[in-house]
CSV table of C-alpha atoms in Angstrom, one decimal:
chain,number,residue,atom,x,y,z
A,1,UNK,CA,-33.3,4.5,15.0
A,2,UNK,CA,-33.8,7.3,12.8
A,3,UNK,CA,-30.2,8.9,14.1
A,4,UNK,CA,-28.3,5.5,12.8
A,5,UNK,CA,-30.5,6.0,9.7
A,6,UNK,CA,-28.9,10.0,9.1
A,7,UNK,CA,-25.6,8.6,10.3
A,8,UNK,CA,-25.3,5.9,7.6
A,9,UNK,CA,-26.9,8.3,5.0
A,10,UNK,CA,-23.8,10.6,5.9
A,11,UNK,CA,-21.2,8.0,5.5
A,12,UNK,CA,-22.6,7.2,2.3
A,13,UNK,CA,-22.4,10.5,0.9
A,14,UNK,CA,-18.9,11.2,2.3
A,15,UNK,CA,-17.9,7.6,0.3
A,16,UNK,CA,-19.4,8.7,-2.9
A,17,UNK,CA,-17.8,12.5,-1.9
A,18,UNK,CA,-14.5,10.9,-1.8
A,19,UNK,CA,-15.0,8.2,-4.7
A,20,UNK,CA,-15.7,11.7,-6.7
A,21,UNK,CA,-12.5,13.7,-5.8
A,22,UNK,CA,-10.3,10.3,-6.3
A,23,UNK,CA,-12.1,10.3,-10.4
A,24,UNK,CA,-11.7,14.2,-10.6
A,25,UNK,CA,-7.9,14.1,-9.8
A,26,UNK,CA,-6.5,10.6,-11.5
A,27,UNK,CA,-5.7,12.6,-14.1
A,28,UNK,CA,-3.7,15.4,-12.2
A,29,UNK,CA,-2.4,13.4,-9.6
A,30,UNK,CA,0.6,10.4,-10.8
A,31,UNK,CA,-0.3,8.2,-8.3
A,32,UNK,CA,-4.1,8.6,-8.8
A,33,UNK,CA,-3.4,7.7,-12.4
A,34,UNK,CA,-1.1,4.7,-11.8
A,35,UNK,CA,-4.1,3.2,-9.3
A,36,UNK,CA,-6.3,3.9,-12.2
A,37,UNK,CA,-5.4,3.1,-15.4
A,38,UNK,CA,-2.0,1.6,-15.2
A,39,UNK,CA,-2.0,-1.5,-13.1
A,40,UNK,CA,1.1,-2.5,-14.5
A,41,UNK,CA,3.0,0.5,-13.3
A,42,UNK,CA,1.7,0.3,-9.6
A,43,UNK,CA,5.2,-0.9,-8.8
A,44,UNK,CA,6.4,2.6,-9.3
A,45,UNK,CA,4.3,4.3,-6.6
A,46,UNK,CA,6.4,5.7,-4.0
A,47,UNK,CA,6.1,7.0,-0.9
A,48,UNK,CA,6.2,10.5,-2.4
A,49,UNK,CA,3.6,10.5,-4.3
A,50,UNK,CA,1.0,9.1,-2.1
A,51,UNK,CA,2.4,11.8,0.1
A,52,UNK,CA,1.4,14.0,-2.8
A,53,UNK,CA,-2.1,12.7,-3.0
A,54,UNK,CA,-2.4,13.3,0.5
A,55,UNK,CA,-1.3,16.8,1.0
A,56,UNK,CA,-3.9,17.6,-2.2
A,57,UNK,CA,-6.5,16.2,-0.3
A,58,UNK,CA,-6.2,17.7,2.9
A,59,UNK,CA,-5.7,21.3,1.0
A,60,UNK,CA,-8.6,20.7,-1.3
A,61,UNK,CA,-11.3,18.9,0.4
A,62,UNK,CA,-10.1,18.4,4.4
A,63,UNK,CA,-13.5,16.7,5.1
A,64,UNK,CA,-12.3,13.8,3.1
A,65,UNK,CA,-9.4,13.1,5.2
A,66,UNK,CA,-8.2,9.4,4.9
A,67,UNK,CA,-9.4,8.7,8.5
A,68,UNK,CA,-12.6,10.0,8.4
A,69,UNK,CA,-13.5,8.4,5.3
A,70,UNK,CA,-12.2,5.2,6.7
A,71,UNK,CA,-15.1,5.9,9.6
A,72,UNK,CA,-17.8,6.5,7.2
A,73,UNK,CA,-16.9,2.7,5.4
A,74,UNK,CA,-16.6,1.4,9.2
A,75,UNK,CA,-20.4,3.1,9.7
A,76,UNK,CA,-21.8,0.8,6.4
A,77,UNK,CA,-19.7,-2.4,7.6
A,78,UNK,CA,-17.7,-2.1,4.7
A,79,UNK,CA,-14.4,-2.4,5.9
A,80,UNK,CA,-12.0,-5.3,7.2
A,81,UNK,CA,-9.9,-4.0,10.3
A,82,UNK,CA,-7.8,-0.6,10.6
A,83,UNK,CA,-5.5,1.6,9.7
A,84,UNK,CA,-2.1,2.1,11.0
A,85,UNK,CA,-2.0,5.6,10.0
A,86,UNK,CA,-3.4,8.1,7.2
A,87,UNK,CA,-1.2,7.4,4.5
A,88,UNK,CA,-2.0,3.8,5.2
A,89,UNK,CA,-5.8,4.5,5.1
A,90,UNK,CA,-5.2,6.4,2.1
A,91,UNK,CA,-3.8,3.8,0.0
A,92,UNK,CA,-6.3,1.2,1.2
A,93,UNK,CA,-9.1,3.6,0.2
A,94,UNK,CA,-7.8,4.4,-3.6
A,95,UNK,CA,-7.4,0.3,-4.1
A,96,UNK,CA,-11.0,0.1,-3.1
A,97,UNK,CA,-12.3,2.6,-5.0
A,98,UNK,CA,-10.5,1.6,-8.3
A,99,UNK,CA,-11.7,-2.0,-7.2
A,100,UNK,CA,-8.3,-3.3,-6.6
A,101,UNK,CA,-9.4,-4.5,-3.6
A,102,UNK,CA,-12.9,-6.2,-2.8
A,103,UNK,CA,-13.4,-5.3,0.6
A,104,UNK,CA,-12.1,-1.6,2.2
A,105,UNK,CA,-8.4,-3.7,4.0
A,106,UNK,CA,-5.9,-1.8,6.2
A,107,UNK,CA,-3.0,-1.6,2.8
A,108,UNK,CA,-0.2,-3.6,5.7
A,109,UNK,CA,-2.7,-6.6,6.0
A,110,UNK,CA,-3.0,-6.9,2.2
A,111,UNK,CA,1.4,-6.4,1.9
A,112,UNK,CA,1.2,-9.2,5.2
A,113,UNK,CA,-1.4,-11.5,2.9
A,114,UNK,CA,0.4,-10.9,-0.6
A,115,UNK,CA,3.9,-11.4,1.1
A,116,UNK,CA,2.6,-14.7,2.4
A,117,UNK,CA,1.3,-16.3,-0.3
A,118,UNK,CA,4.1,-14.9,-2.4
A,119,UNK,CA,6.9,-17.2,-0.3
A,120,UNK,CA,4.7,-20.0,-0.1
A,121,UNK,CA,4.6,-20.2,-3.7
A,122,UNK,CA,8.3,-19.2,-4.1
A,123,UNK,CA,9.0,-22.4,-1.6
A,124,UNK,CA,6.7,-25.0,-3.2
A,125,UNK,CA,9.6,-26.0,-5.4
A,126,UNK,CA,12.9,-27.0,-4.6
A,127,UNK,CA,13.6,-23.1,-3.3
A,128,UNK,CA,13.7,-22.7,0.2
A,129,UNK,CA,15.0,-19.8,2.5
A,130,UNK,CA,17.1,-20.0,5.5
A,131,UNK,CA,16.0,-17.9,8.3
A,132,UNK,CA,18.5,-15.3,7.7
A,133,UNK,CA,16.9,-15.0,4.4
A,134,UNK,CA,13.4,-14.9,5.8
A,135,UNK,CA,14.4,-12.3,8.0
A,136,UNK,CA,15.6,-9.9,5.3
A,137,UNK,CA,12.6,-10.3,3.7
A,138,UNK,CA,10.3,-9.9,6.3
A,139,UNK,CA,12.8,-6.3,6.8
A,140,UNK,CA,11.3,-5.7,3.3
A,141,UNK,CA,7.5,-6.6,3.3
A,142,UNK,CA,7.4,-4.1,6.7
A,143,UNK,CA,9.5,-1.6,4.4
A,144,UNK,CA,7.2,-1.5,1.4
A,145,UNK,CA,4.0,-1.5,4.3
A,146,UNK,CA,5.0,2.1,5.3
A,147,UNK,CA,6.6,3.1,2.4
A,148,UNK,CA,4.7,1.0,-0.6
A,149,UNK,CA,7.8,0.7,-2.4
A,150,UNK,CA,11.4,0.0,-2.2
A,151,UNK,CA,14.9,0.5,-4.3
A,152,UNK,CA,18.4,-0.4,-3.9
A,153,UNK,CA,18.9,2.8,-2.3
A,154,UNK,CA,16.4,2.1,0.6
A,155,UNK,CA,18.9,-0.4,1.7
A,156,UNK,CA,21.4,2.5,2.8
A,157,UNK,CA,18.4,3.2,5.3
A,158,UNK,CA,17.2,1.7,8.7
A,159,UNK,CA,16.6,-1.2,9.4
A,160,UNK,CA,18.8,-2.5,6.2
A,161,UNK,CA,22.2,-0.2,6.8
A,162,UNK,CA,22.4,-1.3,10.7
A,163,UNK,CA,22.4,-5.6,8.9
A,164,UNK,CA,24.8,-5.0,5.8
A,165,UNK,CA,22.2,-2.9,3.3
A,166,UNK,CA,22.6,-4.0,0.3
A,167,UNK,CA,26.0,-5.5,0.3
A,168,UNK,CA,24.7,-7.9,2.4
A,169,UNK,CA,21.2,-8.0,0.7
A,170,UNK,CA,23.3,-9.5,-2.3
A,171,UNK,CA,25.4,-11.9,-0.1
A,172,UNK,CA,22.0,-13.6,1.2
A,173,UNK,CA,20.3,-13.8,-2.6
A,174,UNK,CA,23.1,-13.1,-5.3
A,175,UNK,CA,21.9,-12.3,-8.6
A,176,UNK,CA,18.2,-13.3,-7.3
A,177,UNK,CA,18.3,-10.0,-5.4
A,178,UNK,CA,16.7,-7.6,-8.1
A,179,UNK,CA,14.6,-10.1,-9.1
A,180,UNK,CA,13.1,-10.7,-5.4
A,181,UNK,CA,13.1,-6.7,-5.1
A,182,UNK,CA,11.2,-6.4,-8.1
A,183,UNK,CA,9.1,-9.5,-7.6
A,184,UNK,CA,8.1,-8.2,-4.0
A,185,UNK,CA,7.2,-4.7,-5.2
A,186,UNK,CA,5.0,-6.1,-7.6
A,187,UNK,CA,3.3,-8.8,-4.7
């Protein structure tokens, strides 16, 4: 008992550890900031600069690596599933701490959860998508899961360039196509 007691009490203190590293460095860090401050500019993040945030962490304070963080949470039952991967962990951690999210959720589950409530609503009105369509956007919700972002120029990359990248991206939605980029960026 009093070894689960000490083991909680160390999770706690390696959450508050990391909650005070993310506050020392949103001012240093673009990414950190954007989380912060600018909610309306979290579109923007890239894959880059969580990389960024990353690499900083792991020079500066390598206790606080995303994973092990994510364990301590696990240790108060404060979390809701797992991580993919760091960088995944990593993002799911900052949108807790700056109380994006409720409850500590693996970032791809929250993309999976957005993404589906964002073409439910898109097909409650006379829009609906054929299954090619659905496809390419379910090639862009995975996209934006691992890389938390996307631009026109992601489409010259796998798994767009091997179905038609962009070219075809505009064949299936037209003028709709930046919109539904922007639009799923922002979900």
């Amino acid at each position: 008992m009093g070894w689960d007691k000490q083991s909680k009490e160390n999770a706690g203190e390696l959450v508050k550890e990391f909650s005070q590293w993310l506050q020392e460095n949103k001012d240093e860090i673009t990414a950190l900031e954007i989380f912060s401050d600018q909610p309306f500019r979290r579109r923007e993040l890239t894959y880059k600069m969580i990389r960024e945030v990353l690499e900083k962490l792991k020079l500066e304070k390598p206790a606080l690596a995303p994973l092990r963080v994510w364990n301590a949470y696990e240790q108060l039952n404060n979390t809701n599933g797992s991580p993919k991967n760091e960088l995944i962990a990593l993002v799911s951690l900052i949108r807790s701490v700056t109380g994006i999210d409720k409850q500590l959720t693996p970032y791809d589950k929250t993309v999976d959860k957005n993404f589906q409530d964002w073409v439910f609503n898109k097909q409650a009105g006379a829009l609906k998508f054929t299954e090619e369509q659905m496809h390419w956007l379910r090639m862009i919700k995975e996209y934006v899961s691992s890389s938390f972002h996307i631009e026109k120029d992601d489409f010259e990359l796998s798994p767009f360039n091997a179905q038609g990248g962009l070219g075809k991206m505009w064949q299936l939605f037209g003028d709709k196509s930046e919109e539904i980029i922007t639009e799923l960026n922002e979900t």
